[in-house]
Amino acid sequence: MELRILEQYILGGAIATWLGFALIYVLGVKKTRQEHHEQTNQPFVVPTGATDVIIVGAGVAGAALAYSLGKDGRRVLVVERDLGLQDRIVGELLQPGGYLKLIHLGLEDCVDNIDAQKVFGYALFMDGKSTKLAYPLEKFTRDVSGRSFHNGRFVQRMRDKAATVSNVRLEQGTVTSLIEEKGSVKGVRYKTRAGLDITAHAPLTIVCDGCFSNLRRGLCKPEVDIPSSFAALLLKNCEAPYPNHGHVILADPSPILCYRISSTEIRCLVDIPGKKIPSVGNGDMALHLKMKVAPQIPPELRCSFVAAVDEGSIKTMANRSMPAAPQPTPGAILLGDSFNMRHPLTGGGMTVALSDVEIVRDLLRPLQNLNDSFALCKHLDSFYTLRKPVASTINTLAGALYKVFSASPDQARTELRQACFDYLSLGGMFSNGPIALLSGLNPKPSSLVLHFFSVAIFGVGRLLLPFPSLHRAWLGVRLILDASSIIFPILKSEGAAQMVLSPSNPSYYKSPFLH
C-alpha cells in the first residue's frame, strides 16, 4: 500500500514539474514577444518558411479553404478579426449546389447539430396567388437539399472543423496591410487583440475578408453598387404556408423573402430599394413595415411579422453587388465577398464562395512548391475562367430576377413580371430549368439566357393571344427590349464571352457517387 502511494506521489510530482516547465515556456515566449514589441516598436516577425498559405478572414470561404488546404498538407495561418459567434442576417440559406460543394470539400457535417432546416424549393407569391417550385433533386440518392440556418452557428462549425487539422492555425487579429516586395505580395501585417504587431510571411496570401474588405483595392478593380437594403426580422413560433420551402413574395415595391432558419424561427428579409431607407431609430422603419409591408405578407405569417416589428429588433443591411474584376497579383488572390458579390435575393453567395474554394484547392493540389510567386500567379490565372459557369450564372440570375421581381410603373416591366410568375407556375421543364440554375445544380450560362428570353417570348404570346392589337404588339416589342436591357448589361459585366466559352460542369456531373 505504501509503495503504491509513493508511486502516485512520484507520478504526480513528475506531471506537476512538466506542466510547470510548459507554463514557464509559454509565458516566456509571450513575454519575449511583448518585450520585443515594446523595446523596438517593431512588429514581431513570424519566421519565413513556417507557413505556406495565409488566409485573411475565417468566414464561409476562409474557413472552408483553411480546412481544404490543411487536409492537403499545406501549413495554413488564418487571421480573423473576430473568432467569436457572429449574428448576421445573410448567409443563412445554402442552396443544394452549395451543399454539394460542402460534400466535395468534406464539410457536410458542418450543417449538423445547429438546428439547420432542410429546404426543398421555393414558393412564389403574387397578387394573392402562389405556386410551389421544387428543386430538381430526383437524380440524387443521397440526402441532398438546401439548408437554412443561423449563419454564425454554421461558420463556427466550419472554424472548429478547420481547427482540427494539425497544420492549420487560427489567430484572432486585424490585418492592417499586405506586405509587398518587388511587385509581389509576401505576407501580411496584423495586430492582435492584445495590441501586438505581427508580420507573417507566406508564398501565397488569400484574402477572404468579406464585403467590407479593406484589402481588395490593390487586388481588383472594385465597382460596388448598392441597389437596395434589407430590413430583417425574426418571426417566432409560426408556420409558413409551404413547409421546408423558401418564400418569395413579389411585393410592391420589391421582393420579400421568408425562410425558416431554426425549428422555432423564420427569417424575414424585406427589400427596400435605393440607398436611403427609413430610419430604425426614429420609428420610421417600424411604421413603414406595419403600414406598407405587413398587408402584403401571407396571412399565416402576418401576425408574427407585426409582433416582430413591435418587438423592435429590426436589423438593416445594404445589399451590395460587385462584378469580379481581378487584377492578378503575384503572391495573392481574392476570394468570397471580398472579390465578387451579387444581390442576395437568390441566396447564391455561399454556393459561389464554396465553388471558388473547390477550384482553388484543385488548382493548388498538384503544386509541390509555391515559392515562385510569378509562376504561381500565372497558374492561378485559370481560376478566373474556371469559376465563370457557376459564379456568373448565379450572379446574372440574381441581378436579373431582382429587376424582374421588383414592381415598376412601366407597363412593359409589369407584363414581364407577370409573365415570369406565370411561366414558372407552368411547372415541369418551365420551372425545373430556372430552379436548377438558381440552386447551383446546373450552372449553364446558355440555359440561363434561353430561359430568360423564353419568359419574354411567353409574355409576348400572352399579349397577342387570343386577339392581337397594335397596342399589344407594341407592348410586346417593349417587353423584349426591356428584357434585353436587363440581362445584357449584367452579362457584359460578368464577362459574356468567358461565360459562353467556359466549360459547364454541373455539380452532379462532377459527383457520380451521388447518383
XYZ file of C-alpha atoms in Angstrom:
515
model
C 0.000 0.000 0.000
C 2.765 2.463 0.985
C 4.635 1.614 -2.227
C 1.541 2.426 -4.319
C 1.128 5.774 -2.538
C 4.814 6.550 -3.143
C 4.396 5.752 -6.852
C 1.415 8.117 -7.033
C 3.442 10.897 -5.371
C 6.288 10.403 -7.841
C 3.900 10.393 -10.819
C 2.094 13.490 -9.553
C 5.374 15.302 -8.984
C 6.576 14.478 -12.497
C 3.346 15.766 -14.062
C 3.442 18.948 -11.958
C 7.074 19.575 -12.954
C 6.287 19.075 -16.660
C 3.288 21.428 -16.505
C 5.414 23.990 -14.682
C 8.091 23.954 -17.390
C 5.398 24.200 -20.087
C 3.830 27.203 -18.368
C 7.182 28.953 -17.945
C 7.958 28.365 -21.646
C 4.617 29.751 -22.847
C 4.836 32.796 -20.585
C 8.447 33.327 -21.600
C 7.632 33.286 -25.314
C 4.716 35.682 -24.772
C 6.894 37.990 -22.656
C 9.665 37.910 -25.242
C 7.234 38.912 -27.977
C 5.809 41.713 -25.876
C 9.242 42.996 -24.782
C 10.445 42.915 -28.369
C 7.437 44.973 -29.434
C 7.751 47.467 -26.544
C 11.505 47.937 -26.762
C 11.936 48.170 -30.526
C 8.432 49.302 -31.535
C 8.841 46.894 -34.453
C 6.418 44.132 -35.417
C 7.134 40.629 -34.249
C 8.122 38.593 -37.329
C 6.914 35.044 -37.805
C 9.855 33.057 -39.234
C 9.858 32.774 -43.030
C 9.075 29.260 -44.236
C 6.806 28.422 -41.311
C 3.649 28.984 -43.388
C 2.630 28.009 -46.913
C -0.626 29.958 -47.158
C -2.020 32.894 -45.189
C -5.806 33.270 -45.263
C -7.286 36.605 -44.235
C -10.763 36.006 -42.801
C -12.413 32.899 -41.365
C -15.925 33.225 -42.741
C -17.513 30.630 -45.014
C -14.846 30.958 -47.725
C -11.860 31.344 -45.399
C -12.746 28.506 -43.023
C -13.605 26.116 -45.873
C -10.358 26.939 -47.668
C -8.275 26.543 -44.500
C -9.695 23.077 -43.890
C -9.285 22.015 -47.530
C -5.691 23.212 -47.894
C -4.754 21.917 -44.453
C -6.037 18.454 -45.351
C -3.853 18.603 -48.452
C -0.790 19.113 -46.245
C -0.372 22.880 -46.565
C 0.710 24.831 -43.481
C -2.029 27.415 -43.133
C -2.289 30.532 -40.976
C -5.789 32.052 -40.724
C -6.094 35.587 -39.360
C -9.658 36.522 -38.392
C -10.750 39.810 -36.875
C -13.279 38.184 -34.511
C -13.396 34.454 -33.807
C -16.497 34.823 -31.621
C -20.009 33.748 -32.647
C -21.405 36.244 -35.179
C -25.037 37.304 -35.552
C -25.564 38.058 -39.236
C -28.727 38.377 -41.324
C -27.262 36.997 -44.555
C -25.550 33.748 -45.410
C -28.453 31.840 -43.871
C -29.619 29.889 -46.922
C -27.348 27.359 -48.603
C -28.629 26.169 -51.975
C -28.395 22.444 -52.913
C -25.477 23.250 -55.249
C -23.662 24.756 -52.279
C -24.406 21.707 -50.136
C -22.863 19.524 -52.860
C -19.736 21.670 -52.635
C -19.666 21.009 -48.879
C -19.696 17.290 -49.678
C -16.849 17.716 -52.183
C -14.842 19.561 -49.526
C -15.624 17.069 -46.733
C -17.535 19.686 -44.721
C -21.113 18.408 -44.974
C -21.238 17.643 -41.241
C -20.959 21.390 -40.541
C -24.733 21.703 -41.019
C -25.312 19.069 -38.312
C -26.221 19.945 -34.719
C -27.021 23.610 -35.464
C -30.800 23.150 -35.877
C -30.437 23.585 -39.641
C -33.602 23.161 -41.701
C -33.855 21.293 -44.996
C -35.087 23.296 -47.977
C -36.683 21.542 -50.964
C -37.617 24.501 -53.124
C -39.404 27.831 -53.244
C -42.916 29.174 -53.047
C -43.710 32.238 -55.127
C -46.483 34.687 -54.142
C -48.034 37.396 -56.294
C -51.368 39.241 -56.117
C -52.993 36.680 -53.836
C -51.791 33.690 -55.891
C -48.990 31.273 -55.069
C -47.061 28.487 -56.773
C -44.596 25.914 -55.442
C -41.284 25.352 -57.228
C -39.347 22.227 -56.239
C -35.605 21.735 -56.612
C -34.871 19.050 -59.261
C -33.343 16.567 -56.790
C -34.543 13.328 -58.422
C -31.021 12.498 -59.674
C -29.604 12.260 -56.156
C -29.849 9.259 -53.872
C -28.009 10.975 -51.041
C -29.618 13.448 -48.681
C -29.147 16.425 -50.992
C -31.272 19.528 -50.455
C -30.836 23.130 -49.477
C -30.105 24.027 -45.850
C -31.075 27.126 -43.876
C -29.598 28.033 -40.508
C -28.148 30.731 -38.287
C -25.066 31.865 -40.195
C -22.969 32.277 -37.029
C -23.555 28.688 -35.940
C -22.603 27.370 -39.383
C -19.424 29.445 -39.558
C -18.368 28.366 -36.052
C -18.777 24.717 -37.032
C -16.562 25.301 -40.076
C -13.932 27.077 -37.962
C -13.972 24.231 -35.453
C -13.540 21.728 -38.295
C -10.605 23.695 -39.709
C -9.011 23.837 -36.248
C -8.997 20.021 -36.072
C -6.345 19.936 -38.811
C -2.953 19.995 -37.087
C -1.228 22.257 -39.626
C -3.993 24.894 -39.605
C -3.563 27.745 -37.118
C -6.362 30.240 -36.404
C -5.378 33.563 -34.869
C -7.573 36.494 -33.880
C -6.225 39.719 -35.251
C -6.889 42.583 -37.651
C -4.861 42.568 -40.856
C -3.681 46.134 -41.448
C -1.853 45.662 -44.742
C -0.335 43.298 -47.246
C 3.467 43.063 -47.425
C 4.648 43.815 -50.954
C 8.153 43.450 -52.326
C 9.155 43.942 -55.958
C 5.607 43.666 -57.244
C 4.762 40.528 -55.258
C 2.758 40.015 -52.061
C 4.907 38.274 -49.435
C 2.527 38.137 -46.481
C 0.522 40.338 -44.108
C 0.856 42.649 -41.141
C -1.743 42.234 -38.443
C -2.454 43.420 -34.932
C -3.597 41.042 -32.211
C -6.295 41.854 -29.678
C -3.508 42.478 -27.139
C -2.098 45.163 -29.445
C 0.914 43.179 -30.656
C 2.010 43.962 -34.234
C 2.947 40.825 -36.145
C 4.433 40.334 -39.590
C 3.740 36.949 -41.182
C 5.241 35.728 -44.455
C 3.982 33.070 -46.867
C 4.332 32.310 -50.595
C 0.563 32.787 -51.064
C -1.905 35.090 -49.312
C -5.632 34.545 -49.921
C -7.875 37.442 -48.936
C -11.367 36.396 -47.806
C -12.244 39.309 -45.536
C -15.813 39.805 -46.750
C -17.922 42.550 -48.268
C -16.240 45.295 -46.230
C -12.738 44.270 -47.347
C -10.083 46.927 -46.854
C -7.512 44.906 -48.808
C -9.324 44.345 -52.098
C -8.413 47.619 -53.787
C -4.872 46.525 -54.620
C -6.024 43.133 -55.943
C -9.044 44.013 -58.083
C -10.938 46.940 -59.612
C -13.937 47.163 -57.300
C -17.160 48.713 -58.587
C -19.590 48.268 -55.722
C -23.259 49.035 -56.365
C -25.906 49.190 -53.631
C -29.296 48.659 -55.344
C -31.233 48.172 -52.111
C -31.128 47.256 -48.427
C -32.717 44.512 -46.342
C -34.737 45.139 -43.208
C -34.528 41.867 -41.277
C -36.901 40.383 -38.712
C -37.134 37.069 -36.874
C -40.658 35.617 -36.858
C -41.103 33.241 -33.940
C -43.344 30.229 -33.315
C -45.299 30.383 -36.569
C -45.783 28.074 -39.543
C -45.060 29.073 -43.129
C -47.605 28.291 -45.868
C -45.185 25.844 -47.527
C -43.012 23.950 -45.006
C -39.340 23.400 -45.941
C -39.549 25.957 -48.740
C -38.209 29.456 -49.145
C -40.950 32.031 -49.715
C -40.561 34.867 -52.228
C -43.313 37.475 -52.162
C -43.435 39.685 -55.264
C -44.469 42.724 -53.281
C -44.625 46.426 -54.014
C -42.057 47.914 -54.474
C -39.674 44.924 -54.307
C -39.480 41.291 -53.140
C -39.812 39.970 -49.584
C -38.040 36.747 -48.544
C -39.064 34.357 -45.767
C -37.346 31.078 -44.833
C -37.010 29.041 -41.676
C -33.559 29.195 -40.030
C -34.329 27.067 -36.954
C -37.136 24.905 -35.622
C -38.734 27.966 -33.974
C -37.644 30.931 -36.146
C -38.382 32.224 -39.637
C -36.158 34.874 -41.130
C -37.986 37.631 -42.996
C -35.998 39.978 -45.256
C -37.840 42.993 -46.631
C -36.084 44.547 -49.615
C -36.121 48.355 -49.686
C -34.889 49.840 -52.997
C -32.444 52.711 -53.143
C -29.615 53.870 -50.947
C -31.793 55.787 -48.472
C -34.020 53.751 -46.168
C -36.444 54.683 -43.356
C -34.718 55.245 -40.017
C -34.943 52.489 -37.437
C -34.085 54.860 -34.613
C -36.950 57.318 -35.010
C -39.611 54.685 -35.741
C -39.995 55.369 -39.469
C -38.882 51.828 -40.357
C -41.408 50.219 -37.988
C -44.168 52.406 -39.437
C -43.149 51.503 -42.990
C -43.106 47.778 -42.195
C -46.500 47.817 -40.467
C -48.355 50.101 -42.869
C -46.794 49.251 -46.245
C -45.286 45.777 -45.913
C -47.456 43.839 -43.420
C -50.596 43.816 -45.658
C -48.538 42.057 -48.352
C -47.255 39.291 -46.043
C -49.099 35.926 -46.355
C -51.860 35.668 -43.696
C -50.155 32.711 -41.985
C -47.135 34.907 -41.166
C -48.732 38.340 -40.761
C -49.385 38.308 -37.002
C -45.860 37.099 -36.246
C -44.489 39.725 -38.626
C -46.308 42.554 -36.803
C -45.228 41.121 -33.431
C -41.595 41.102 -34.587
C -41.903 44.742 -35.669
C -43.417 45.672 -32.298
C -40.593 43.863 -30.529
C -38.248 46.380 -32.109
C -35.320 44.129 -33.036
C -35.111 45.315 -36.660
C -31.735 44.932 -38.360
C -30.743 46.505 -41.648
C -28.042 45.699 -44.167
C -27.114 47.227 -47.510
C -27.251 44.775 -50.418
C -24.051 45.019 -52.407
C -23.315 43.944 -55.940
C -19.767 43.810 -57.291
C -18.747 42.012 -60.502
C -15.473 40.099 -60.376
C -12.783 42.372 -61.857
C -9.483 40.664 -61.000
C -6.138 42.388 -61.120
C -3.803 39.366 -60.979
C -1.098 39.995 -58.381
C 1.814 37.606 -57.719
C 1.560 36.104 -54.248
C -2.099 36.969 -53.572
C -5.627 36.178 -54.647
C -9.117 37.341 -53.609
C -11.979 35.009 -52.709
C -15.551 35.243 -51.431
C -17.427 38.532 -50.968
C -14.186 40.493 -50.947
C -13.874 39.528 -54.638
C -17.393 39.142 -56.015
C -20.898 39.953 -54.756
C -24.410 39.723 -56.137
C -27.865 40.707 -54.887
C -28.740 38.194 -52.117
C -32.273 37.624 -53.452
C -31.436 34.131 -54.738
C -29.218 33.086 -51.809
C -26.328 32.120 -54.078
C -23.417 33.763 -52.270
C -22.239 30.759 -50.267
C -22.593 28.472 -53.301
C -20.304 30.740 -55.316
C -17.804 31.010 -52.449
C -17.635 27.244 -51.878
C -17.328 26.605 -55.612
C -14.398 29.041 -55.758
C -12.775 27.305 -52.771
C -13.020 23.947 -54.527
C -11.450 25.347 -57.713
C -8.535 26.975 -55.854
C -7.927 23.797 -53.835
C -7.836 21.691 -57.020
C -5.509 24.140 -58.762
C -3.046 24.121 -55.858
C -3.119 20.346 -55.274
C -0.516 19.290 -57.871
C 1.953 22.029 -56.877
C 4.787 20.964 -54.606
C 6.369 24.398 -54.322
C 4.532 27.708 -54.079
C 7.619 29.913 -53.769
C 7.762 31.155 -57.372
C 5.065 33.807 -56.970
C 5.034 34.886 -60.626
C 4.678 31.324 -61.924
C 2.006 30.690 -59.287
C 0.132 33.810 -60.385
C 0.149 32.590 -63.979
C -1.060 29.143 -62.863
C -3.902 30.608 -60.785
C -4.999 32.826 -63.662
C -7.135 29.918 -64.915
C -9.205 30.272 -61.721
C -10.965 33.292 -63.201
C -12.117 31.262 -66.202
C -12.958 28.055 -64.345
C -15.248 29.898 -61.904
C -17.329 31.510 -64.652
C -20.040 28.849 -65.180
C -21.107 28.743 -61.531
C -20.332 32.297 -60.431
C -21.539 34.208 -63.468
C -24.699 32.137 -63.889
C -25.730 32.707 -60.261
C -24.679 36.368 -60.350
C -26.561 37.107 -63.565
C -29.683 35.323 -62.403
C -29.677 37.194 -59.088
C -29.370 40.586 -60.765
C -31.928 39.823 -63.469
C -34.525 38.313 -61.121
C -34.253 41.224 -58.711
C -35.126 43.658 -61.509
C -37.906 41.463 -62.917
C -39.444 40.752 -59.495
C -39.498 44.433 -58.469
C -42.657 46.440 -59.153
C -42.464 49.146 -61.812
C -44.770 51.850 -63.222
C -43.625 50.765 -66.694
C -46.351 48.568 -68.204
C -43.830 46.502 -70.196
C -41.893 45.671 -66.999
C -45.162 44.799 -65.238
C -46.025 42.407 -68.073
C -42.556 40.834 -67.834
C -43.004 40.322 -64.086
C -46.396 38.676 -64.607
C -45.005 36.543 -67.438
C -42.198 35.301 -65.163
C -44.677 34.265 -62.446
C -46.974 32.516 -64.951
C -44.054 30.816 -66.756
C -42.694 29.330 -63.525
C -46.215 28.322 -62.478
C -46.430 26.036 -65.543
C -44.148 23.569 -63.720
C -42.235 20.774 -65.419
C -39.357 21.928 -67.602
C -40.573 25.532 -67.301
C -39.765 25.621 -63.605
C -37.132 22.853 -63.359
C -34.682 24.645 -65.646
C -34.730 28.035 -63.872
C -34.726 26.419 -60.410
C -31.767 24.208 -61.375
C -29.928 27.394 -62.338
C -30.894 29.240 -59.161
C -29.945 26.314 -56.917
C -26.481 25.927 -58.443
C -27.236 22.377 -59.582
C -26.885 23.137 -63.284
C -24.841 26.303 -63.813
C -25.133 26.725 -67.585
C -24.991 30.313 -68.869
C -26.579 29.257 -72.152
C -29.519 27.731 -70.293
C -29.921 30.954 -68.316
C -30.168 33.082 -71.468
C -32.535 30.551 -73.069
C -34.975 30.546 -70.151
C -34.809 34.306 -69.661
C -35.847 35.018 -73.243
C -38.343 32.143 -73.143
C -40.067 34.077 -70.370
C -40.032 37.220 -72.508
C -41.438 35.382 -75.558
C -44.046 33.738 -73.332
C -45.014 37.234 -72.172
C -45.391 38.420 -75.769
C -47.566 35.389 -76.509
C -49.847 36.281 -73.596
C -50.247 39.767 -75.034
C -51.024 38.678 -78.604
C -53.437 35.840 -77.826
C -56.267 35.332 -78.467
C -56.733 38.628 -80.360
C -53.699 40.796 -81.146
C -53.906 44.555 -81.385
C -51.471 47.264 -82.422
C -51.174 48.443 -78.806
C -50.489 44.924 -77.517
C -47.979 44.237 -80.310
C -46.065 47.413 -79.423
C -46.188 46.439 -75.741
C -44.727 43.064 -76.735
C -41.848 44.777 -78.562
C -41.185 46.932 -75.499
C -41.238 43.817 -73.302
C -38.487 42.176 -75.402
C -36.463 45.387 -75.366
C -36.907 45.666 -71.602
C -35.762 42.068 -71.077
C -32.697 42.778 -73.223
C -31.915 45.952 -71.268
C -31.951 43.904 -68.063
C -29.841 40.911 -68.964
C -27.278 42.155 -71.488
C -25.597 44.744 -69.205
C -25.299 42.076 -66.491
C -23.849 39.578 -68.961
C -21.352 42.201 -70.106
C -20.225 42.996 -66.564
C -19.846 39.274 -65.828
C -17.783 38.659 -68.974
C -20.236 37.242 -71.514
C -17.580 35.728 -73.801
C -15.929 33.777 -70.986
C -19.331 32.678 -69.694
C -20.262 31.154 -73.046
C -16.839 29.680 -73.832
C -16.099 28.250 -70.372
C -16.845 24.550 -69.853
C -20.015 23.981 -67.861
C -19.565 21.488 -65.062
C -22.813 20.899 -63.187
C -22.326 19.632 -59.657
C -23.928 16.300 -60.415
C -21.601 15.654 -63.369
C -18.644 16.005 -61.013
C -20.011 13.593 -58.433
C -21.077 10.249 -59.901
C -21.015 8.742 -56.371
C -24.035 10.894 -55.524
C -26.329 9.271 -58.085
